[in-house]
Coordinates of C-alpha atoms (C1' of nucleotides) in Angstrom, one line a residue:
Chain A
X9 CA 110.1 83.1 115.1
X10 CA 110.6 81.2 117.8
X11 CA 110.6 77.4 116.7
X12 CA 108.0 74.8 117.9
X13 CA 110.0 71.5 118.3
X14 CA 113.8 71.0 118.3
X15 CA 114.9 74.5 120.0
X16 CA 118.1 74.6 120.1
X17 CA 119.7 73.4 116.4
X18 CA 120.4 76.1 114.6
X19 CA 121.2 76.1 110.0
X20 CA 121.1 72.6 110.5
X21 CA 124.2 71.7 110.4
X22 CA 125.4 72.6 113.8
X23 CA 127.2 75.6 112.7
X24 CA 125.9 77.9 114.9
X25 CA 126.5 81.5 115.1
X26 CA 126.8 83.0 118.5
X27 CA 125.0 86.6 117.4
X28 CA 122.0 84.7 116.2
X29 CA 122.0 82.4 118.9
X30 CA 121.8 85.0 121.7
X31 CA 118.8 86.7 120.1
X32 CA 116.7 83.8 119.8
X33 CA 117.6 82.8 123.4
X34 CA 116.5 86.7 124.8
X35 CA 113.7 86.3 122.2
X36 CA 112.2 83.3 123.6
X37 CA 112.9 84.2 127.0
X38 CA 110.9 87.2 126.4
X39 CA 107.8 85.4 124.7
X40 CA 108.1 82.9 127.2
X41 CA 108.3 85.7 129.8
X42 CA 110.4 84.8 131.9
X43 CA 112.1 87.8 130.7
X44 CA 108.6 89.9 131.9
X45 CA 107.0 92.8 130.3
X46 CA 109.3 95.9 131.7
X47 CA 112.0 94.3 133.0
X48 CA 115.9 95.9 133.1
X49 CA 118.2 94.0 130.6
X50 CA 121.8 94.9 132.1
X51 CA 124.5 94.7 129.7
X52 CA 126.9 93.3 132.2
X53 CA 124.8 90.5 133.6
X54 CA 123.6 89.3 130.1
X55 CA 127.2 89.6 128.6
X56 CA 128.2 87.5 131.6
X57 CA 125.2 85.0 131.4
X58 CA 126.1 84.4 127.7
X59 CA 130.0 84.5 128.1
X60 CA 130.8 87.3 124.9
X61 CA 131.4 90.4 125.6
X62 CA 128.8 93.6 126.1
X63 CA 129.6 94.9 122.7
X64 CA 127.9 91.6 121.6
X65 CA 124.9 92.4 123.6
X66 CA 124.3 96.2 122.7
X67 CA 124.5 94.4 119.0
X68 CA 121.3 92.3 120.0
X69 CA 119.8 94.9 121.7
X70 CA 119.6 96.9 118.8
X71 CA 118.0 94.2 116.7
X72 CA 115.6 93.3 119.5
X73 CA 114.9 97.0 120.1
X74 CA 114.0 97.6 116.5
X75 CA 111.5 94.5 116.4
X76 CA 110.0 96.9 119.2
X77 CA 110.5 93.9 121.5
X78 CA 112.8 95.5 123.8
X79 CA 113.3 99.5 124.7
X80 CA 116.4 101.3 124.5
X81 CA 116.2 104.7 126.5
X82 CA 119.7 106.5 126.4
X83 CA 121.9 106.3 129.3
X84 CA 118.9 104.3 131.1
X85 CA 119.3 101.4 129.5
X86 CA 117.1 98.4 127.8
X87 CA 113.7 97.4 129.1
X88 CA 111.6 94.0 128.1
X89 CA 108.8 96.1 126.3
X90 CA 105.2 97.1 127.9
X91 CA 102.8 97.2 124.6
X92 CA 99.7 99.7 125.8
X93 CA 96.4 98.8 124.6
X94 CA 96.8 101.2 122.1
X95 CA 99.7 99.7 120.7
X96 CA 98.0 96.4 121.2
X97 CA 95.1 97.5 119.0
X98 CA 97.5 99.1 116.1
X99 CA 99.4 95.8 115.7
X100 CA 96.0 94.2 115.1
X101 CA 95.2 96.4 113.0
X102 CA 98.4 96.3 111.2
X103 CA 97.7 93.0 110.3
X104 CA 94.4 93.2 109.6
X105 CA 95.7 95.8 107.0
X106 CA 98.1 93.7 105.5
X107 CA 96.7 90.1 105.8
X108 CA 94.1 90.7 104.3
X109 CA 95.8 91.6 101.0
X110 CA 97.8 88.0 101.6
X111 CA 94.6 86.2 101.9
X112 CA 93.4 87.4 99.2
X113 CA 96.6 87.0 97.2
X114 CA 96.8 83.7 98.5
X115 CA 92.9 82.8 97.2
X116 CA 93.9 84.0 93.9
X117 CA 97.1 81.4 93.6
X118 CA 95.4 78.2 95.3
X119 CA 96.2 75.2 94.1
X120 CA 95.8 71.6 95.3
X121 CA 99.7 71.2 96.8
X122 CA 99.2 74.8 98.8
X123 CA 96.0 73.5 100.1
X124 CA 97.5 70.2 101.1
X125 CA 100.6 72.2 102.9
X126 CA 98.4 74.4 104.3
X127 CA 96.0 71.8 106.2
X128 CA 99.1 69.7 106.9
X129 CA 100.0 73.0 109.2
X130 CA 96.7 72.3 110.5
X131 CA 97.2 69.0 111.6
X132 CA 100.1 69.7 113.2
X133 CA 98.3 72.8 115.1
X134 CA 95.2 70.1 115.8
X135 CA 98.0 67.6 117.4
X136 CA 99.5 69.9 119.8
X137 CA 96.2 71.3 120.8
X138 CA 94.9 67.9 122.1
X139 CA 98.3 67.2 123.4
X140 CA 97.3 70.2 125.7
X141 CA 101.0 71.8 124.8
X142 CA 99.5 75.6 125.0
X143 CA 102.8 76.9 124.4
X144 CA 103.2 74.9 121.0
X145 CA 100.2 75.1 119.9
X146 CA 100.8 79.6 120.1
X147 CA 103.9 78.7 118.3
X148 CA 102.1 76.7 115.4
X149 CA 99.5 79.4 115.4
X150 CA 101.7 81.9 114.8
X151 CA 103.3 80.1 112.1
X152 CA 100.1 79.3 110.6
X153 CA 100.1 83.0 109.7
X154 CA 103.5 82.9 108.6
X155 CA 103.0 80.0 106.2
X156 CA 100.5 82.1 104.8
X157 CA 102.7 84.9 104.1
X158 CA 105.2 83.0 102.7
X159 CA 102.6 81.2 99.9
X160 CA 102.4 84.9 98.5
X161 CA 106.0 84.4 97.3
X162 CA 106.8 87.9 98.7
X163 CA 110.0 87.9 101.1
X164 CA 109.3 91.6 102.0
X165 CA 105.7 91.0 103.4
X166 CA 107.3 87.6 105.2
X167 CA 110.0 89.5 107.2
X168 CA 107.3 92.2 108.1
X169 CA 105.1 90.4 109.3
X170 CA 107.4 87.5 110.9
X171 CA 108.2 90.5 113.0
X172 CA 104.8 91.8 113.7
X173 CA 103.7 88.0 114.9
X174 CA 106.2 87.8 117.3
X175 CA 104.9 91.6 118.4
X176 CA 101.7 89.6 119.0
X177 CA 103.2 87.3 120.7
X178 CA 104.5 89.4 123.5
X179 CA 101.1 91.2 123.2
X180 CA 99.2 87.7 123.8
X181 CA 101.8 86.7 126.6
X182 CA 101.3 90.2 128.0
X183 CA 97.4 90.5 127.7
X184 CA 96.0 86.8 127.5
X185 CA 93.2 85.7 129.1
X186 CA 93.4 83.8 133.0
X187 CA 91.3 80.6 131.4
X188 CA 93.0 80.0 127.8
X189 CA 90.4 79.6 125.5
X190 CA 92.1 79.7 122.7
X191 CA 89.8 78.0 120.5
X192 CA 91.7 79.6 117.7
X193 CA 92.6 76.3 115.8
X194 CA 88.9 76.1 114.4
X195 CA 89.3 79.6 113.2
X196 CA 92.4 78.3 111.2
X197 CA 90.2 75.7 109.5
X198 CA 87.5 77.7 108.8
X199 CA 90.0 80.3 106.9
X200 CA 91.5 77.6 104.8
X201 CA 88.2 76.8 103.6
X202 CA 87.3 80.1 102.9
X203 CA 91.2 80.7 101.2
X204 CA 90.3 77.8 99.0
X205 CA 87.0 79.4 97.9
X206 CA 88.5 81.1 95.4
X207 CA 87.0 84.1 96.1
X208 CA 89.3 86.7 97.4
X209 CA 86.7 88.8 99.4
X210 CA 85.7 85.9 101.0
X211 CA 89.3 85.3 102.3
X212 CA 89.8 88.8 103.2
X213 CA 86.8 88.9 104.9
X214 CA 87.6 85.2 106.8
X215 CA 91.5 86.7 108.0
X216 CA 89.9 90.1 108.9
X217 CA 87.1 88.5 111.2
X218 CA 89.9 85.8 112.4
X219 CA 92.4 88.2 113.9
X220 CA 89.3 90.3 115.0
X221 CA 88.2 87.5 117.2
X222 CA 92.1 86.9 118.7
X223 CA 92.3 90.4 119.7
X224 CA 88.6 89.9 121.5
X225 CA 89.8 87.0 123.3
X226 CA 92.3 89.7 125.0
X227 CA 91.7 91.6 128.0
X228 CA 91.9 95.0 126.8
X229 CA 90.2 96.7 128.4
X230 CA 91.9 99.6 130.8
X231 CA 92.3 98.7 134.0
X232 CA 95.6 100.2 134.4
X233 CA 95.1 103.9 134.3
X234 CA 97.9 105.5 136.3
X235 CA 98.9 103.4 139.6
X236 CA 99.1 99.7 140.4
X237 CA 95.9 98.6 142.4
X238 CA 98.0 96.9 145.1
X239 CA 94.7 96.5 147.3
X240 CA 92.6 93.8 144.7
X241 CA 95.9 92.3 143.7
X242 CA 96.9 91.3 148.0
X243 CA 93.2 90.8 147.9
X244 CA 92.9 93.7 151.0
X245 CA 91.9 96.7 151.5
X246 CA 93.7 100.1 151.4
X247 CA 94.8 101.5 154.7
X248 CA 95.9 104.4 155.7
X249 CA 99.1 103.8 157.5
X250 CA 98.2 101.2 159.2
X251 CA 99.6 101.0 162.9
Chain B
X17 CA 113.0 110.0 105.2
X18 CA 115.2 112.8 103.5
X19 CA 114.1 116.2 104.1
X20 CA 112.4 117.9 101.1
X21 CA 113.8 121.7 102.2
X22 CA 116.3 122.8 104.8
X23 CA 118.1 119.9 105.1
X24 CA 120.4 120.0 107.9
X25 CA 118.3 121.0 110.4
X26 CA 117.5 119.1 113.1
X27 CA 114.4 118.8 115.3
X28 CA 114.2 122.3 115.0
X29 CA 115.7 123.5 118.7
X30 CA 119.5 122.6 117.6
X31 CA 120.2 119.6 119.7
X32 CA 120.5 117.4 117.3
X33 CA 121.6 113.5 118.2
X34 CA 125.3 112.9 116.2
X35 CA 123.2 109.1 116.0
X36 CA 120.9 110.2 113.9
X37 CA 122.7 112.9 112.3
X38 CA 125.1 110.3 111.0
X39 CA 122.2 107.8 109.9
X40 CA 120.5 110.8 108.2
X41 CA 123.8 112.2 106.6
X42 CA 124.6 108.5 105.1
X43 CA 121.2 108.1 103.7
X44 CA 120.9 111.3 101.9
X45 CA 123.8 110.3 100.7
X46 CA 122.7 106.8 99.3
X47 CA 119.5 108.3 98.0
X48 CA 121.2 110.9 95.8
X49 CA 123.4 107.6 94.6
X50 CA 126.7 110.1 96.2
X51 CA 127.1 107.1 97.9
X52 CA 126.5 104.6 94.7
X53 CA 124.8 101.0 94.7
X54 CA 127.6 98.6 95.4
X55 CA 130.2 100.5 96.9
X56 CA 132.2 99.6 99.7
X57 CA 131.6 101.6 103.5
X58 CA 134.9 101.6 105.3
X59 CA 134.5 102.0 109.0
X60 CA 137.7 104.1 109.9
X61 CA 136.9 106.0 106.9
X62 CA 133.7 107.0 108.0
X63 CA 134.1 107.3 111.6
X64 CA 136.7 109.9 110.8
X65 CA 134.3 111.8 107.9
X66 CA 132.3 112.2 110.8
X67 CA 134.3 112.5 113.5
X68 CA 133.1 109.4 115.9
X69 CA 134.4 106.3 116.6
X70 CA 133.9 103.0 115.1
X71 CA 131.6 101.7 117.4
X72 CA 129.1 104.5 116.3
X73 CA 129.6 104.3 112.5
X74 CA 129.2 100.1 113.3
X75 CA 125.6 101.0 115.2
X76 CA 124.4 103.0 112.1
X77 CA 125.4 100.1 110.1
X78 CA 122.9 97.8 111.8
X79 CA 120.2 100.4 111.4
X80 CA 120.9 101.0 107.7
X81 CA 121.3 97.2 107.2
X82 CA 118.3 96.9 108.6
X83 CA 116.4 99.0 106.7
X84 CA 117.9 97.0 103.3
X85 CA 119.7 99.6 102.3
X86 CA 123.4 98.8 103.0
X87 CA 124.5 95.3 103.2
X88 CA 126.6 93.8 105.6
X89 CA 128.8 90.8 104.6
X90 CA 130.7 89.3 107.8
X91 CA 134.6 89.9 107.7
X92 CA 133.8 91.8 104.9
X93 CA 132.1 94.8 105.5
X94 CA 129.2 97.1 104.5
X95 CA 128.5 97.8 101.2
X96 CA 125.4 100.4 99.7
X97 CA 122.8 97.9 98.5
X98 CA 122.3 97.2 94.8
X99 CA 118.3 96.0 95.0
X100 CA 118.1 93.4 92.0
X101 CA 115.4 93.1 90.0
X102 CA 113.1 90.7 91.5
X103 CA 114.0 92.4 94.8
X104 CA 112.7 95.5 93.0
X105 CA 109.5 94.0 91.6
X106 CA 109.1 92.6 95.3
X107 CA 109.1 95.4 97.0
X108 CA 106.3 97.4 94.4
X109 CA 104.6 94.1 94.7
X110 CA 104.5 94.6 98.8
X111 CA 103.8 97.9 98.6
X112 CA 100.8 97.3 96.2
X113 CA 99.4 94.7 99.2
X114 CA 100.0 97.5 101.9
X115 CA 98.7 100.5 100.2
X116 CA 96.0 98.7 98.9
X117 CA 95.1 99.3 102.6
X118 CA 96.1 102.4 103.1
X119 CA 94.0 103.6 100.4
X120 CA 90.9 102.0 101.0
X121 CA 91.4 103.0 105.4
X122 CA 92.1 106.4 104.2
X123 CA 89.3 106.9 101.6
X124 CA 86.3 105.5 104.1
X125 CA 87.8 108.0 106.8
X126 CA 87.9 111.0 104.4
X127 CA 87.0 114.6 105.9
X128 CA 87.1 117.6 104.3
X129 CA 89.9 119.0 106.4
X130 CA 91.9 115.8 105.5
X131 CA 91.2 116.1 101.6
X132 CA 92.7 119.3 102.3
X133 CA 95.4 118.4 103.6
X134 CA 96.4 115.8 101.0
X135 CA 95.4 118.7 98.3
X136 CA 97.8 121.0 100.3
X137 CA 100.9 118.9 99.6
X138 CA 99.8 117.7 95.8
X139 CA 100.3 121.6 95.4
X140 CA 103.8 121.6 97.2
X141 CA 104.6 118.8 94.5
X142 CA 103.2 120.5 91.7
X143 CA 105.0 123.6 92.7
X144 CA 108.4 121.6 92.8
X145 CA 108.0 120.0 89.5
X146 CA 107.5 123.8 87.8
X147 CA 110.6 124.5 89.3
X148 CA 112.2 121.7 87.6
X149 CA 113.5 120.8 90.8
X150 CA 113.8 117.1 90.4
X151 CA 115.3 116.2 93.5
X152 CA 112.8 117.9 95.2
X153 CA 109.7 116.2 93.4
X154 CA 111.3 112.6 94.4
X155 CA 111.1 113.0 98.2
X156 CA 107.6 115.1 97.8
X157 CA 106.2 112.2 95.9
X158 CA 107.5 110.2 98.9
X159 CA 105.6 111.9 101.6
X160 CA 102.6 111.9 99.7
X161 CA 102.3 108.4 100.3
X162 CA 104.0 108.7 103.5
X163 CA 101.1 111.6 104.5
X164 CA 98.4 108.4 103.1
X165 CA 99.9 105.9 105.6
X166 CA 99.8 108.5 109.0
X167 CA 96.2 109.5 107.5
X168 CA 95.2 106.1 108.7
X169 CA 96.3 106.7 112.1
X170 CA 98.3 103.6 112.2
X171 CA 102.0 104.2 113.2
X172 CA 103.2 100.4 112.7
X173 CA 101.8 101.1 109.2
X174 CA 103.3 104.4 109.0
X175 CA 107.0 103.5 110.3
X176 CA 106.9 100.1 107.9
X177 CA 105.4 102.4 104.8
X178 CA 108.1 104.5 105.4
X179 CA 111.1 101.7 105.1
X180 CA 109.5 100.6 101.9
X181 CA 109.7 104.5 100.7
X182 CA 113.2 104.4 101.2
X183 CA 114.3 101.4 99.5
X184 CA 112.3 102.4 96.6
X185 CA 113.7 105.5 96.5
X186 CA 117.0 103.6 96.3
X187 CA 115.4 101.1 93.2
X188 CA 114.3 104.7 91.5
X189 CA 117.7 106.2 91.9
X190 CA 119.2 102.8 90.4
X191 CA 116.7 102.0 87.8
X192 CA 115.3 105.2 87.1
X193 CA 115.1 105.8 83.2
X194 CA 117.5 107.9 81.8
X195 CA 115.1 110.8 80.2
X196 CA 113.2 111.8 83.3
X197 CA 109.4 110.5 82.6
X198 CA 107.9 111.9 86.4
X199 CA 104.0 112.5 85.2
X200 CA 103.7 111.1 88.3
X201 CA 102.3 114.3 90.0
X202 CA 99.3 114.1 87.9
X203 CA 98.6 110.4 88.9
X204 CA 98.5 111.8 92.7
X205 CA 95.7 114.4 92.1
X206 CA 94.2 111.0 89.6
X207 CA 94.3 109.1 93.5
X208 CA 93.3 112.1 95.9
X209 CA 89.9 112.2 93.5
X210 CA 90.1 108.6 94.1
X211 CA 90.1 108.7 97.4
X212 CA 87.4 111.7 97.9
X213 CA 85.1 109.2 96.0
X214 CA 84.1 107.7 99.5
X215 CA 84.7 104.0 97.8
X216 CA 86.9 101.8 99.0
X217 CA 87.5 99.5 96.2
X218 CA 88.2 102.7 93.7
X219 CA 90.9 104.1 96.0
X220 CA 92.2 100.7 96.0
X221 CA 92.3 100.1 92.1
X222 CA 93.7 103.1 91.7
X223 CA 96.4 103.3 93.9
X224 CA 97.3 100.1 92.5
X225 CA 97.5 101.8 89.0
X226 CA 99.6 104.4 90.1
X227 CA 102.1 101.7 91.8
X228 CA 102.6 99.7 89.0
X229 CA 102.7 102.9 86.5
X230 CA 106.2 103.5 88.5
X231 CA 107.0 100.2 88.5
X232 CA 106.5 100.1 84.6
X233 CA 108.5 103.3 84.5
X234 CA 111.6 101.9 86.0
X235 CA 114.2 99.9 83.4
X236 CA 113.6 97.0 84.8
X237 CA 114.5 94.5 82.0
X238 CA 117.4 92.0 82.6
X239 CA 120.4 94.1 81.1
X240 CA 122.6 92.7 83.4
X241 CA 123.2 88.5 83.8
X242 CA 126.4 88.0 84.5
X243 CA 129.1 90.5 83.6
X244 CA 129.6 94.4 82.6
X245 CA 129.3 95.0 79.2
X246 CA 132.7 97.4 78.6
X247 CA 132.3 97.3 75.1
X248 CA 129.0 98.8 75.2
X249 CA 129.8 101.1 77.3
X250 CA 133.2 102.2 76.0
X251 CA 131.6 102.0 72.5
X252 CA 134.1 99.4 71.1
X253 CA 133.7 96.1 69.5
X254 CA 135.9 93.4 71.9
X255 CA 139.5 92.6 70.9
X256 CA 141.0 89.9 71.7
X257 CA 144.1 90.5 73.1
X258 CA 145.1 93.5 71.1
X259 CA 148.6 93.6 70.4
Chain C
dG6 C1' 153.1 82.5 80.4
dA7 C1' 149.9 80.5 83.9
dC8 C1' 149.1 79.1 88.3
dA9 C1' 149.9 78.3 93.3
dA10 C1' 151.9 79.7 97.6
dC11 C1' 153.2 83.3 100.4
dA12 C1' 153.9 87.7 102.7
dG13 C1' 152.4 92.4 103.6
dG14 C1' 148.9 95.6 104.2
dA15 C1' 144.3 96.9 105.0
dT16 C1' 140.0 96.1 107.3
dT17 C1' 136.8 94.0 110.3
dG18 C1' 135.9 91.7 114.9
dT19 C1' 136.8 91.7 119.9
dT20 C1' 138.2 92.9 124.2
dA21 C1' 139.3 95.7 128.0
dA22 C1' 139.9 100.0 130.2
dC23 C1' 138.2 104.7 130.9
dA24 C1' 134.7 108.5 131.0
dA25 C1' 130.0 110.1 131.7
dT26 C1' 125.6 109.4 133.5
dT27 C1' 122.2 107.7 136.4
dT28 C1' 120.6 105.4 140.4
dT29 C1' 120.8 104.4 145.3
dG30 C1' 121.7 105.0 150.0
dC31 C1' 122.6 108.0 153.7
dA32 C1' 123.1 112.1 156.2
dT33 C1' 121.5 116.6 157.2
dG34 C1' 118.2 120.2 158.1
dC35 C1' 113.5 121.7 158.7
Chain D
dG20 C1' 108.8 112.4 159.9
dC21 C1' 109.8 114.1 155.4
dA22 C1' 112.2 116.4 152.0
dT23 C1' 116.7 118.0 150.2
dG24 C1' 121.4 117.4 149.0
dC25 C1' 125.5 114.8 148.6
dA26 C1' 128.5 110.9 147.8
dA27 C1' 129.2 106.2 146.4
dA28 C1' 127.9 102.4 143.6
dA29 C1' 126.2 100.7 139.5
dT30 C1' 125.5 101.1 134.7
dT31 C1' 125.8 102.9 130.2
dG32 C1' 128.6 105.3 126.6
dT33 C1' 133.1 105.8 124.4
dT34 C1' 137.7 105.1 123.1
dA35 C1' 141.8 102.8 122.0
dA36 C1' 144.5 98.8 121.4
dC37 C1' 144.8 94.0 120.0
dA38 C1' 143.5 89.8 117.3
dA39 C1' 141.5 87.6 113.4
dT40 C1' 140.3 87.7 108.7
dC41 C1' 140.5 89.1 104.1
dC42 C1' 142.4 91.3 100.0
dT43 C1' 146.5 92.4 97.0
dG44 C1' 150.7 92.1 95.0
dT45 C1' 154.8 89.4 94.5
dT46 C1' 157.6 85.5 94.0
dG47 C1' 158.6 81.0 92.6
dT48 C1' 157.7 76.8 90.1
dC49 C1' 156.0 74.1 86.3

DNA sequence: GACAACAGGATTGTTAACAATTTTGCATGC
DNA sequence: GCATGCAAAATTGTTAACAATCCTGTTGTC
């Protein structure tokens, strides 16, 4: 996950190691996107950019590729990845699947510290919201969810679904609204309330309707059926070979 | 996931991919514990089992370590995972959260055609298990709940679903109880009537039953803090020193 | 006899060069 | 003018050699 203050210090101790280092940069690059949706990731360039060598890179590709971040298409080469709709709606529903089963695992083992962690997060998420810092406040949303995850003391269920929140990232990045009205940070509060309930259906039902409402706040619908629609994006009309 | 029957073919038309050849070949070979929990994966060694170079057998590596079921120690090399217990009781744990899921998804879209479909392969298990084929059985009982997870038309579910499958065909093959106890073909026809039920909540229980019924089959006591016990297993008392 | 230092061998990590494939630009013909 | 075919450039795929690291067995010292 891409980390919301202090990019850059890696395991603390400055120790850094180059192969981890070079996957967070693409990954960040590509959630930020200025690594867009489709673009051509040449192994030359990149091996250059990052001064190792291209064996390095096809390393990182492969780890990128199989967070489905990236595609790898033999002897074409790798490609920033273009979630469809329908893959869109099957992360979401993914999640849905699986976080609801961490809510409600999570209702069942409240206590007082976890709630206090938990709206800590929220405070933090509240902070960079009114700071108007969009970008950390997606950050701190995702890792709202991640928190979440982790509270159900299972590392399996963390790692997937680290991986299927940065999925949504790209997805949000890819499909967001033009005016970000991302009024999710409410949502957040109303499903810590509902986590501390005590009442796992409730929570269930609180996560389910939560993501629900992120994915509505997307544009997916399907306006991209086959060709570009150069003529409402120049803001003209088509011409035939015009003279 | 390991092929049930006719292994060695290939997507059928005989152009098979040495990539996933090799990736296939090495995890057969972990499943049936050839390959056994803790031993060491030279790269020359392999690369000229199977005829590639390095780079290759390095690629599968990262695929295989990323599926958790080799595990790859820098400047040290690969070695075939040996899941330990809590790992083990993780991973049930995770797959009780996602099935959970699966199982309630599956039962509120039931159709006739799909309860025979599910009926169709309890028969194929049934079937191997009169043959005494054991081997068989394992991977069967695999794709059963493999055949659940594509049921709810979810392929992030389904390719996740099937990573958890493997590395707990791995904690089987590890833990599994010496005398054979497999009445787990009768707990499957126990779910598919739970799932034909059209409630949610009973499919859920019971695949939850049957998940912790394998879990609770496995030796999965603590046998094993700190170091081998020879003198068990060579059937001695320890000497000290003997002259 | 136990322990530390050291050397040799084995193995992984890295780099650079080469081969195969795809893409691109251009010329040719209709 | 447009499509087809060809050749060159760019890019990926593969191999082999070299460097760095780790393991093992030996030697020397206390």
């Amino acid at each position: 996950m891409a980390k919301a203050e202090e990019t850059g210090t890696y395991k603390g101790s400055g120790k850094l190691r180059p192969e981890e280092m070079i996957y967070q940069e693409m990954l960040d690059a590509i959630l930020d996107r200025r690594l867009e949706p489709g673009m051509k990731l040449v192994e030359e360039d990149l091996a250059q950019t990052f001064g190792v060598s291209r064996a390095r890179i096809r390393a990182t590709f492969l780890q990128l590729a199989h967070d489905k971040l990236i595609n790898l298409v033999p002897n074409r080469g790798a490609f920033v990845s273009e979630p469809t709709i329908d893959e869109a709606i099957e992360v979401f529903s993914a999640r849905r699947m699986i976080e609801d089963g961490v809510a409600r695992k999570v209702a069942l083992g409240m206590t007082d510290e976890r709630a206090a962690q938990i709206k800590n997060h929220l405070d933090r998420e509240h902070d960079a919201h009114h700071r108007g810092d969009h970008r950390a406040a997606i950050i701190l949303s995702g890792e709202f969810h991640l928190l979440l995850a982790r509270l159900t003391g299972n590392l399996v269920i963390e790692e997937f679904l680290e991986r299927l929140i940065l999925r949504t990232s790209l997805i949000i990045a890819m499909y967001e609204s033009p005016h970000p009205v991302d009024c999710s940070h409410t949502e957040h509060d109303e499903l810590l309330k509902a986590l501390t309930s005590g009442d796992p259906d409730i929570a269930a039902a609180e996560m389910s309707r939560h993501l629900d409402a992120i994915r509505d706040r997307l544009q997916l619908q399907r306006p991209k059926p086959g060709k570009t629609d150069f003529a409402s994006i120049f803001g003209r009309t088509p011409k035939s070979a015009a003279s």
